[in-house]
XYZ file of C-alpha atoms in Angstrom:
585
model
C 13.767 -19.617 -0.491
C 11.595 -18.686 2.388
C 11.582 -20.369 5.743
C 7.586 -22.318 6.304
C 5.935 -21.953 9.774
C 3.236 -23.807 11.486
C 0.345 -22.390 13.173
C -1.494 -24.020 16.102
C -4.892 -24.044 15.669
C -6.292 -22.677 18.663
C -8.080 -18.893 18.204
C -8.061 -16.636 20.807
C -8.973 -13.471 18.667
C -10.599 -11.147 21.481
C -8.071 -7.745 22.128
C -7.450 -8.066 26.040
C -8.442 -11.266 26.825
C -7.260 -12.381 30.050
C -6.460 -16.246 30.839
C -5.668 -17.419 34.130
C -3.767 -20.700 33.859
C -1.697 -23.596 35.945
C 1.733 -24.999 34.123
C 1.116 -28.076 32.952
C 5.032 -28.454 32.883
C 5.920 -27.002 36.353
C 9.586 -27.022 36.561
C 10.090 -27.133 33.150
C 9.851 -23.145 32.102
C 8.710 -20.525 34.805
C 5.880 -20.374 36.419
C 3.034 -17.838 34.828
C -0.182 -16.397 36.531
C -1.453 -14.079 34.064
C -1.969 -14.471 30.317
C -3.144 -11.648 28.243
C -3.594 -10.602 24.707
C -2.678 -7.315 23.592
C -2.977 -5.117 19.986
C 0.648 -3.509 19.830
C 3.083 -5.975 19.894
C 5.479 -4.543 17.399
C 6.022 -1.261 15.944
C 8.292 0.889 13.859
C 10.088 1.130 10.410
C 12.777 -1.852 8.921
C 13.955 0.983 6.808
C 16.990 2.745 4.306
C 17.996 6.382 3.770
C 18.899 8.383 0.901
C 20.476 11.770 0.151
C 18.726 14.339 -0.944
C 18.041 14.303 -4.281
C 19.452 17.010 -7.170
C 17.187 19.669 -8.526
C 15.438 18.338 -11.216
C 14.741 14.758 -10.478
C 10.982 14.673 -8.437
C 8.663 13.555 -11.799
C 9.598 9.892 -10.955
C 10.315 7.838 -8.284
C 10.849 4.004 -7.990
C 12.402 0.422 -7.064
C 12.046 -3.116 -7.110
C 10.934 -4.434 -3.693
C 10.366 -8.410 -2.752
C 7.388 -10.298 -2.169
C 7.115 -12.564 -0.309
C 4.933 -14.278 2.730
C 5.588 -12.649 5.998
C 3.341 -14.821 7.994
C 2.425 -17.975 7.291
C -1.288 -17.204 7.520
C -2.981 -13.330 7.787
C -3.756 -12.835 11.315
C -6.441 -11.000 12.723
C -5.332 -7.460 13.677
C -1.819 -7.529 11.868
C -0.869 -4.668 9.960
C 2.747 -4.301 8.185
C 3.977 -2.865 5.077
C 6.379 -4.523 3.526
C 9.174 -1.878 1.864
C 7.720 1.360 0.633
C 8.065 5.080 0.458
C 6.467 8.239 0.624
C 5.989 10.989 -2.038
C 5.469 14.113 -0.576
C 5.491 16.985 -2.547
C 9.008 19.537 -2.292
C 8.336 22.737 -0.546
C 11.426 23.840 0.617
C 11.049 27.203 1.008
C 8.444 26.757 3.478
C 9.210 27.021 6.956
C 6.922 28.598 8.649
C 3.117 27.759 6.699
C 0.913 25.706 7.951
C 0.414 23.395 4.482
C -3.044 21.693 6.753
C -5.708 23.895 7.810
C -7.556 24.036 10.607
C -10.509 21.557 10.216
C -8.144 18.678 9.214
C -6.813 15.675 11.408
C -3.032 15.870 10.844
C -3.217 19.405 11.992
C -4.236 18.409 14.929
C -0.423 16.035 15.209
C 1.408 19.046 17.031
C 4.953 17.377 16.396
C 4.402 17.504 12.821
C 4.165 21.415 12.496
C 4.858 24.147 12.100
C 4.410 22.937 8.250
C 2.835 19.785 8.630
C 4.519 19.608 4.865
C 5.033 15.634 5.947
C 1.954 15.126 6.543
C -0.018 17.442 3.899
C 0.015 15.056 0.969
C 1.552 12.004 0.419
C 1.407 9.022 -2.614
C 1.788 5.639 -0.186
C 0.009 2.340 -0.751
C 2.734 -0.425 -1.489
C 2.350 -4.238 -0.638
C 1.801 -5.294 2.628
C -1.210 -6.848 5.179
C -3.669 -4.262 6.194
C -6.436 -4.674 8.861
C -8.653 -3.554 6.518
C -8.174 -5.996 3.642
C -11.775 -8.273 3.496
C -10.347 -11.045 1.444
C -6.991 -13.111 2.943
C -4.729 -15.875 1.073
C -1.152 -15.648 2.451
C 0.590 -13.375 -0.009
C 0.475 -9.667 0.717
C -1.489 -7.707 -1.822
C -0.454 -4.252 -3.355
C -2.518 -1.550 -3.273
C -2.215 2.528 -3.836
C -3.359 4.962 -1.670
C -3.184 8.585 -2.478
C -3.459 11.002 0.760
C -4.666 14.696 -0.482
C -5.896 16.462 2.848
C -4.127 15.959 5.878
C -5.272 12.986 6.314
C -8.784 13.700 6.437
C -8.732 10.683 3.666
C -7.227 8.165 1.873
C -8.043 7.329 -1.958
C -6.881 3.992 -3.000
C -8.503 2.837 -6.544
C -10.875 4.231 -9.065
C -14.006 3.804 -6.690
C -12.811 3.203 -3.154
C -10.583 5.021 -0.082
C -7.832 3.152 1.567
C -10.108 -0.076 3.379
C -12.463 1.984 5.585
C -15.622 2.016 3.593
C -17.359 -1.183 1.612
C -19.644 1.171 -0.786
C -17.915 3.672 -3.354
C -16.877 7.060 -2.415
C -19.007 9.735 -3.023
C -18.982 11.595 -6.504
C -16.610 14.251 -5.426
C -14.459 12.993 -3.935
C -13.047 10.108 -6.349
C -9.510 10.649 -7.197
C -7.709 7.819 -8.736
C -8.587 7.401 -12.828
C -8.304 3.888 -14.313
C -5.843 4.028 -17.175
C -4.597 0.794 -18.101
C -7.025 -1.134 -20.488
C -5.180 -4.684 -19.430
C -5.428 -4.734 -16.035
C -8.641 -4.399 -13.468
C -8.111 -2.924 -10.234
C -9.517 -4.557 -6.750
C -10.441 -2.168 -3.934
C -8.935 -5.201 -1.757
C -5.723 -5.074 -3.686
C -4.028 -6.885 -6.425
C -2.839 -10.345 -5.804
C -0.580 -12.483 -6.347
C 0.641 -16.058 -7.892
C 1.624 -17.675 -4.243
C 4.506 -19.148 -5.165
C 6.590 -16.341 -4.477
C 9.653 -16.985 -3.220
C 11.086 -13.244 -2.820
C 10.349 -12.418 -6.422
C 10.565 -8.544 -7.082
C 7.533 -6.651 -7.990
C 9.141 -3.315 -9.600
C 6.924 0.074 -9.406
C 7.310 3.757 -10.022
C 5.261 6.832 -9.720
C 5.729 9.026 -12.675
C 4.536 12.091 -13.698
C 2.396 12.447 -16.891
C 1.168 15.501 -18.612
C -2.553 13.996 -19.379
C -4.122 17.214 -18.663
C -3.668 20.887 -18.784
C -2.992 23.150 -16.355
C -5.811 25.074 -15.227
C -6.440 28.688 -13.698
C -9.240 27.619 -11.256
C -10.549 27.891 -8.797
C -9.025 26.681 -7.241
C -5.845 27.020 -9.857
C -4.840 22.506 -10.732
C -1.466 21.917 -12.165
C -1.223 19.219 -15.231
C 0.782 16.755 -13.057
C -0.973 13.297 -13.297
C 1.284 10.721 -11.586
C 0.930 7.829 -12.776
C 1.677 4.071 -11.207
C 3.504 2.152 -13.255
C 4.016 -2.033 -12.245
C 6.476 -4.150 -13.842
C 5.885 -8.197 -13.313
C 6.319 -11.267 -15.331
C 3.145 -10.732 -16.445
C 2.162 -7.258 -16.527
C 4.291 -4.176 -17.379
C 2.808 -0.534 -17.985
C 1.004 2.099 -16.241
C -2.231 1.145 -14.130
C -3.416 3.936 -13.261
C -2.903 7.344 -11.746
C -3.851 10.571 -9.338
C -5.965 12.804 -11.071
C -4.451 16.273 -10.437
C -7.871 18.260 -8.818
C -7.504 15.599 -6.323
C -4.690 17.148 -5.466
C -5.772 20.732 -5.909
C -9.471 20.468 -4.142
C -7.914 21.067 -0.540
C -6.799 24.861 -1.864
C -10.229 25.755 -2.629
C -10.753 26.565 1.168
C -7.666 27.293 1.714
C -5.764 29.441 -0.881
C -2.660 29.817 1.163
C -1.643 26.552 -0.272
C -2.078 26.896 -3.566
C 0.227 25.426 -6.221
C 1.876 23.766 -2.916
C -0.004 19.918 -3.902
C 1.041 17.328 -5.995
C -0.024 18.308 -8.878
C 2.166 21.429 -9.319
C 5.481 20.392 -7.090
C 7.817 17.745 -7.879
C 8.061 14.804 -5.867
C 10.204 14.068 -3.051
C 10.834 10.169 -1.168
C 11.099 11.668 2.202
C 14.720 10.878 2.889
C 14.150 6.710 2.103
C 11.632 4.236 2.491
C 10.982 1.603 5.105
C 8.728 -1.824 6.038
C 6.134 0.332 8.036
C 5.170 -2.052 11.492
C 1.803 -0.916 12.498
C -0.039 -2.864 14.481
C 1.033 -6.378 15.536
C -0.975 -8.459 17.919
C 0.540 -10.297 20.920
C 0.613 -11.872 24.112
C 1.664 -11.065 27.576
C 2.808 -13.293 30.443
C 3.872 -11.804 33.630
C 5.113 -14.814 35.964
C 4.904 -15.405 39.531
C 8.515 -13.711 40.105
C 7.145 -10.661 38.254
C 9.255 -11.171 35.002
C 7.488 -10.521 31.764
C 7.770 -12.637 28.807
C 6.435 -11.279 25.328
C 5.019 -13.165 22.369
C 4.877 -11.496 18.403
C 3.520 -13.821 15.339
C 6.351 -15.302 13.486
C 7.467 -13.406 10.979
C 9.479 -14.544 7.845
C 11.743 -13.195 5.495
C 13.777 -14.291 1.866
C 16.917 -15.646 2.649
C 19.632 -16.510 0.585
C 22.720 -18.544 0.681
C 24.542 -15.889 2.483
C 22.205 -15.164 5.021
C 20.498 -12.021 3.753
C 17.440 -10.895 2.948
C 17.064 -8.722 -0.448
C 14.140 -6.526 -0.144
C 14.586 -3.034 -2.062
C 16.740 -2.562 -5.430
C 17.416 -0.065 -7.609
C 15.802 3.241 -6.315
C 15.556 5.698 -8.837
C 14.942 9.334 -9.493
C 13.156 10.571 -12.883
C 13.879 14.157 -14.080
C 10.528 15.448 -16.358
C 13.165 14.788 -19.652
C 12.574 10.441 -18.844
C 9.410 10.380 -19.961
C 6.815 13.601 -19.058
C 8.405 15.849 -21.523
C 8.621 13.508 -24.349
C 4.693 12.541 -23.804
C 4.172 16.593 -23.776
C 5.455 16.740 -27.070
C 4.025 13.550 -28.472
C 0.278 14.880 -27.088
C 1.127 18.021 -29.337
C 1.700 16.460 -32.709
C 5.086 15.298 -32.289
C 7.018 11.662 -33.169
C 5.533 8.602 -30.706
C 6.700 7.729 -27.325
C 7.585 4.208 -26.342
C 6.600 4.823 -22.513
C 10.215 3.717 -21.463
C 12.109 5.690 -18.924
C 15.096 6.929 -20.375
C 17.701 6.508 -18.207
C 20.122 9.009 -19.005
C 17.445 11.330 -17.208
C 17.576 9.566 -13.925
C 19.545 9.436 -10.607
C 20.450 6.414 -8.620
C 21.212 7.385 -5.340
C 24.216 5.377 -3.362
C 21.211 4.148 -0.089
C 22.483 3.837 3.554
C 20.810 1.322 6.085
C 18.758 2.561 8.852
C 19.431 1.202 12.227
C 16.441 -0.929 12.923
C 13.907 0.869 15.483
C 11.003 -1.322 16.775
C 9.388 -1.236 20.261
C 6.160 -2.692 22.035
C 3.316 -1.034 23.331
C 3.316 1.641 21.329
C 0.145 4.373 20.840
C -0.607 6.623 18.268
C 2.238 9.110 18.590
C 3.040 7.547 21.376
C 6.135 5.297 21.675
C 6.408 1.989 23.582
C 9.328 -0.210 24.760
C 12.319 -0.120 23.009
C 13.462 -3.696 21.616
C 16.746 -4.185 22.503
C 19.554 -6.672 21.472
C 18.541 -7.363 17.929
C 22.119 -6.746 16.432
C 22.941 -9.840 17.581
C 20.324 -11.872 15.177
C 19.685 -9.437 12.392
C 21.182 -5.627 11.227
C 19.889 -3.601 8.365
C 22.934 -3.459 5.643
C 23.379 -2.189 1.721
C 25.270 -5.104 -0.241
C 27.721 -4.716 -3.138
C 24.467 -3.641 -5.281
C 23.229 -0.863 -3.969
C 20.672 -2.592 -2.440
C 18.801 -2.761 0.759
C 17.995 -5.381 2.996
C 18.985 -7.883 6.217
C 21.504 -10.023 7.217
C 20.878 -12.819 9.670
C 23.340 -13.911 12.299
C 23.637 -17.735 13.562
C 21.361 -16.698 16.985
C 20.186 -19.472 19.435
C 16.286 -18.077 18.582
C 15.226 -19.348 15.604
C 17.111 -19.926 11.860
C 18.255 -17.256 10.145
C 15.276 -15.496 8.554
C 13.072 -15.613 10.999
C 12.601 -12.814 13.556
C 12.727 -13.413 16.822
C 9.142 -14.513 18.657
C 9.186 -14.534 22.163
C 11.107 -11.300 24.328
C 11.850 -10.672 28.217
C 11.569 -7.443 29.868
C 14.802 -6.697 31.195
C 15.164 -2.947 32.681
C 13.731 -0.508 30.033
C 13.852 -2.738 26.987
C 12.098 -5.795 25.735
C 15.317 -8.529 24.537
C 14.740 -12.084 22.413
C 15.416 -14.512 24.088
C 14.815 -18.272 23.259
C 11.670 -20.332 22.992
C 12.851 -22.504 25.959
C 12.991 -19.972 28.338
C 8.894 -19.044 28.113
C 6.464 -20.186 29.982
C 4.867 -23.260 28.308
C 1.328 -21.720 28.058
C 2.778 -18.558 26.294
C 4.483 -21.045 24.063
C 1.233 -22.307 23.704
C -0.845 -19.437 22.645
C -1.969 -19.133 19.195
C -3.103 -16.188 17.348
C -6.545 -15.817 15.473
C -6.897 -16.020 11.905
C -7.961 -12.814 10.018
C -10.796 -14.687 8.446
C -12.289 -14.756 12.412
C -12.543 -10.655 12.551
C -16.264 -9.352 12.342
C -15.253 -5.796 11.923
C -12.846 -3.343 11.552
C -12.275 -0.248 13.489
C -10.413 2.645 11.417
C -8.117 4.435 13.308
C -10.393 7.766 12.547
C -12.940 6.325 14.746
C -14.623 8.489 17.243
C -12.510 11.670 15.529
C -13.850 14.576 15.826
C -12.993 16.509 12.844
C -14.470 13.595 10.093
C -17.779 12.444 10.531
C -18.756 8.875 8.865
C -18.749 5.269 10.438
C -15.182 3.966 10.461
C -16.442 0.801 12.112
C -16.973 -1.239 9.335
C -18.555 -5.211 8.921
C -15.849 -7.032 7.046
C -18.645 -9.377 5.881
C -20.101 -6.601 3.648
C -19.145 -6.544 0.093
C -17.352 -3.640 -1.899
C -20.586 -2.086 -3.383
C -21.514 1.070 -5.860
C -24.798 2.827 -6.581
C -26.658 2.105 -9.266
C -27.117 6.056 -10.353
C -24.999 9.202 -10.633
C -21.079 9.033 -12.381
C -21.456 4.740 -12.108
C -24.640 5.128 -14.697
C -24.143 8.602 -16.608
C -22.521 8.357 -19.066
C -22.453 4.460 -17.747
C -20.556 1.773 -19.119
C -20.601 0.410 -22.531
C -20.636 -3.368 -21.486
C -22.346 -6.059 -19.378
C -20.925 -7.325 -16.275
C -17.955 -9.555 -16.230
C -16.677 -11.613 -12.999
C -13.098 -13.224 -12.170
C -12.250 -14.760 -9.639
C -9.053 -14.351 -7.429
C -6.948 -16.161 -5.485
C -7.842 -14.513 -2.417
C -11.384 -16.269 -2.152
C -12.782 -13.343 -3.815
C -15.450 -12.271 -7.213
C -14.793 -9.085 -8.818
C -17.210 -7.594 -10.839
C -16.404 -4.994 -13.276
C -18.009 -3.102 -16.404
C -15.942 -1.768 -19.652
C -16.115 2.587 -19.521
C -15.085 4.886 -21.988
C -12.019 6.074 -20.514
C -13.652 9.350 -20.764
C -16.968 8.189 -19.338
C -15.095 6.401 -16.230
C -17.044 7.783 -12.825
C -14.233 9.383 -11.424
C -13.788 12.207 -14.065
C -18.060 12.751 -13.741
C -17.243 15.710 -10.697
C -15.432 17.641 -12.931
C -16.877 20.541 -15.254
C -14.531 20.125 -18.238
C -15.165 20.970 -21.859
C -15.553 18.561 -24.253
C -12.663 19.420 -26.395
C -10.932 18.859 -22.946
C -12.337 15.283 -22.813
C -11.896 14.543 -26.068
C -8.057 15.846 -26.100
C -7.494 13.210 -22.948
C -9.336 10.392 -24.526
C -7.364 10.965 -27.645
C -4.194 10.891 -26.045
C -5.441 7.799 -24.136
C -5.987 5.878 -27.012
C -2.486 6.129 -28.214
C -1.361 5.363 -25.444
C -3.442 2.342 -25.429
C -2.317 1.379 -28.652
C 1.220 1.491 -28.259
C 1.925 0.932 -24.766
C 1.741 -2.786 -24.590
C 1.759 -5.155 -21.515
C 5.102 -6.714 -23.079
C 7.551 -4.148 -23.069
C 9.939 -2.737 -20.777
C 9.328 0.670 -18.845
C 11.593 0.552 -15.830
C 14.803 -0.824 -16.423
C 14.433 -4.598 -15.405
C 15.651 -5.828 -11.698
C 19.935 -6.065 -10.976
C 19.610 -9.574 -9.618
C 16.485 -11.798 -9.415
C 13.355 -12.353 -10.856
C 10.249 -10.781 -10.996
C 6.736 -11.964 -9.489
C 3.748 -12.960 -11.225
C -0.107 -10.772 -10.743
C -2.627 -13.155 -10.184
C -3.523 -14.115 -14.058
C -6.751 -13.289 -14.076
C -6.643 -9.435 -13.134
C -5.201 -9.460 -16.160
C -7.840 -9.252 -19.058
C -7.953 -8.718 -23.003
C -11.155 -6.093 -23.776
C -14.126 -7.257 -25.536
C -14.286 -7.216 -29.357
C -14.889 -3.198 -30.376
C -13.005 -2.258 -27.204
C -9.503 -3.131 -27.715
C -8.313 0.632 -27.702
C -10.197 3.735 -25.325
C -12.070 1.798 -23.040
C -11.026 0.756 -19.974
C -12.648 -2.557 -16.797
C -14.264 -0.188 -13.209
C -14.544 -2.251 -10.822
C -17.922 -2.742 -9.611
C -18.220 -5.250 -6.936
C -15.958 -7.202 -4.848
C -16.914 -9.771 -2.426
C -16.535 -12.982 -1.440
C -17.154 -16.348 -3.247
C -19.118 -17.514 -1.447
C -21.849 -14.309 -2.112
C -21.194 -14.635 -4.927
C -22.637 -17.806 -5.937
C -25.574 -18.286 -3.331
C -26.291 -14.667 -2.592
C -30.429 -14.799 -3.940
C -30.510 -10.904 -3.609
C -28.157 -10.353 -5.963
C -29.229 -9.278 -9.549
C -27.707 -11.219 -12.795
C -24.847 -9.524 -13.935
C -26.464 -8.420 -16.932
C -28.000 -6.041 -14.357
C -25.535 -5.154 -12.496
């Protein structure tokens, strides 16, 4: 089970907000004089490490990792990743090449180079709570996010970048196809059932030859990695990274060239981590100068031993578990049942990372140090092979709960207990996401990226009505569902051909008609039902939100596939006069 919270009900949502207040309960807790509200009250990774992996295995890469509720409500401002990784693509003989340009913003992260190969493509995405999302319920959400220029931009479904835009990317640069003919794709995220209870959600990226390889320019390897989700309810490939996404960035840059994803195995980056991004709080500095620090409350699975289960079975994929076997399949050869084979994969034996979290942090900047954590929680790998953290008896909360409130004590920020605050910082409640009017990408006011990264969170998730989204066009009306976040998704039935984000690409039509072939097979033999990573060592798995998952229209069954088309909020939905009937969508 997971530990419940309350939340008070008073909002004070405005970044720097400054209160001066009188304690109602002088002598009771210390003094204060100054109350203020700050935007980087946690950061840093909750993380594992793993060795490096042998040659051969960087086609596939994957885990289970639990969901569950890390705040009892989504707060405004509150960004954390639950357990992820990153897929960069394995260079190693480069030491000395700048992988980013000039022209792009990661080049401009000095500490990164003289490669910037860390920061030159990377598959990310994951579950967590993202300032960005639009639509809040509790639960985190999953969503992918593809990186393919230095981090000029993010690409996160078949129509939309990684939360900093409400209409549809441009034509050119789309990058994520829609494979799955069972499943529809929010730009928001998928969701979740919210009875979780620290269910596993298992997903891999794997390689798949869909395409050819192709001379250029600029010169596109026939890597299409592919995410694959197994739930209760849902089990199969979603979706995947078109390899020219990949590629594009070489066409102005040759030096790179068969460097991207799409030509270079995969690598995890050493392990994967909770990422803590930004985490609002509050500050009170009392009349004898000491500070006292509050974070939201954050939660985690617990179970009868005290620990907290949060990443199993991480697992390498050489091309023989399942890219090879498709290769020959696609040319003429006996059927492939999608399943990983494991005698082509490599488990590696994980390591905890010390836990690393501070306050006040910048971009690339680091803040205050927490201190004395190991006395309340340490990062550990049980009996399984598996990550997560094990709670100590502490006198600041129960076990599975972080600790809340912090003193400044020399150069480091320590817990201490809930007593020992002043009563208006106990008092202090965070706003609700629901109360945020906008939200400010961290690209804003860059210099190297033009486009308005302050976006109105009221505005829907929109596409034009001409270009790839009408030629070729779908080949159905408008459907709606809605989801448990408070949301309506509307989406059309493509061709999988026909889908808008192949439309940028001048490709024969015995090319197209090779991938929709293959497509189809896949579609008719990789079924929702079956098993493609092995199942979970211990526990059980989670359940999507039911209705993201569909059954096609009569006559569509097998090559088409549901584009999402809108997303917005109930609410629009229904009363919204301007908006035409779906038939017209």
């Amino acid at each position: 089970m997971y530990i419940r919270i309350l939340v008070s009900g008073l909002l004070l949502g405005i970044s720097g907000l400054v209160i001066h207040a009188s304690d109602p309960e002088k002598g009771k807790s210390p003094p204060a004089s100054e109350l203020s509200q700050q935007a980087n009250g946690l950061h840093g990774y909750i993380g594992y490490s793993s060795p490096k992996r042998p040659e051969g295995f960087g086609a596939g890469i994957g885990f289970y990792t639990a969901v569950w509720p890390l705040v009892e409500q989504p707060l405004a401002g509150f960004q954390i990743g639950l357990p992820g990784n990153w897929i960069i693509p394995d260079n190693p003989d480069n030491k000395d090449m700048a992988c980013c340009p000039e022209g792009t913003i990661a080049r401009t992260w000095e500490p990164r180079g003289p490669t910037w190969a860390s920061v030159f493509q990377t598959q990310e995405g994951g579950l967590g709570y993202w300032r960005g999302n639009r639509y809040h319920y509790g639960p985190p959400k999953f969503s992918m996010n593809g990186v393919p220029n230095c981090y000029n931009s993010e690409i996160a479904s078949p129509g939309w970048p990684f939360f900093y835009r409400a209409e549809a990317l441009p034509e050119d640069e789309l990058g994520i196809a829609q494979l799955s003919n069972r499943i529809v794709v929010p730009p928001d995220g998928i969701t979740f059932v919210e009875d979780l209870e620290g269910k596993f959600l298992g997903y891999t990226h794997m390689m798949l030859p869909l395409t050819e390889k192709r001379e250029g320019p600029p010169p596109t390897g026939d890597q299409s990695w592919t995410l694959f989700l197994n739930a209760a309810n849902f089990k199969g490939p979603v979706a995947y990274y078109i390899p020219e996404m990949w590629s594009r960035l070489s066409k102005e840059y040759p030096a790179i060239e068969g460097m991207g994803l799409d030509a270079r195995p995969g690598t995890m980056g050493g392990g994967g981590a909770m990422e803590i991004n930004t985490v609002p709080s509050f500050e009170m500095k009392t009349e004898q100068g000491e500070l006292f620090i509050k974070i939201p409350q954050l939660q985690f699975p617990v179970d009868e031993k005290g620990r907290s289960v949060l990443v199993q079975d991480v697992t390498y994929y050489s091309k023989d578990a399942l890219f090879n076997p498709v290769k020959a399949w696609k040319n003429g050869g006996e059927p492939v049942s999608g399943a990983f084979s494991e005698a082509h994969s490599w488990k590696p034996s994980i390591s905890p990372r010390k836990i690393s979290l501070d306050q006040g942090a910048r971009l690339n900047a680091g803040g205050t140090r927490l201190g004395g954590l190991d006395s309340v929680v340490e990062t550990i790998v049980n009996e399984s092979n598996a990550f997560g953290l094990q709670w100590q008896e502490n006198p600041y909360g129960s076990r599975g709960l972080f600790p809340q409130y912090f003193k400044q004590v020399g150069e480091e920020r320590i817990p201490v207990s809930e007593e020992e605050v002043p009563a208006e910082l106990k008092g202090s409640s965070f706003a609700l996401a629901g109360t945020e009017k906008e939200y400010v990408n961290w690209r804003d006011g860059n210099e190297i990226v033009s486009g308005n990264f302050v976006i109105d969170k009221s505005l829907p998730y929109s596409t034009p009505e001409s270009g790839a989204w009408t030629r070729p066009g779908p080949a159905s009306k408008a459907y709606t569902v809605e989801l448990k976040d408070g949301s309506t998704v509307t989406y059309k039935w493509y061709r999988f051909i026909d889908q808008p984000s192949f439309q940028q690409f001048d490709w024969s039509q015995a090319e197209k008609e090779a991938l929709q072939q293959l497509v189809e097979k896949i579609h008719q033999r990789w079924t929702i039902d079956k098993n493609y990573m092995a199942p979970p060592t211990t526990g059980e798995l989670v359940q999507i939100d039911p209705a993201l998952i569909l059954t096609p229209p009569p006559g569509m069954e097998v090559g088409y596939v549901p584009i999402v088309v809108r997303q917005e909020r109930k609410v629009l939905a229904a009363e919204d006069p301007m908006k035409p009937p779906l038939a017209d969508l």
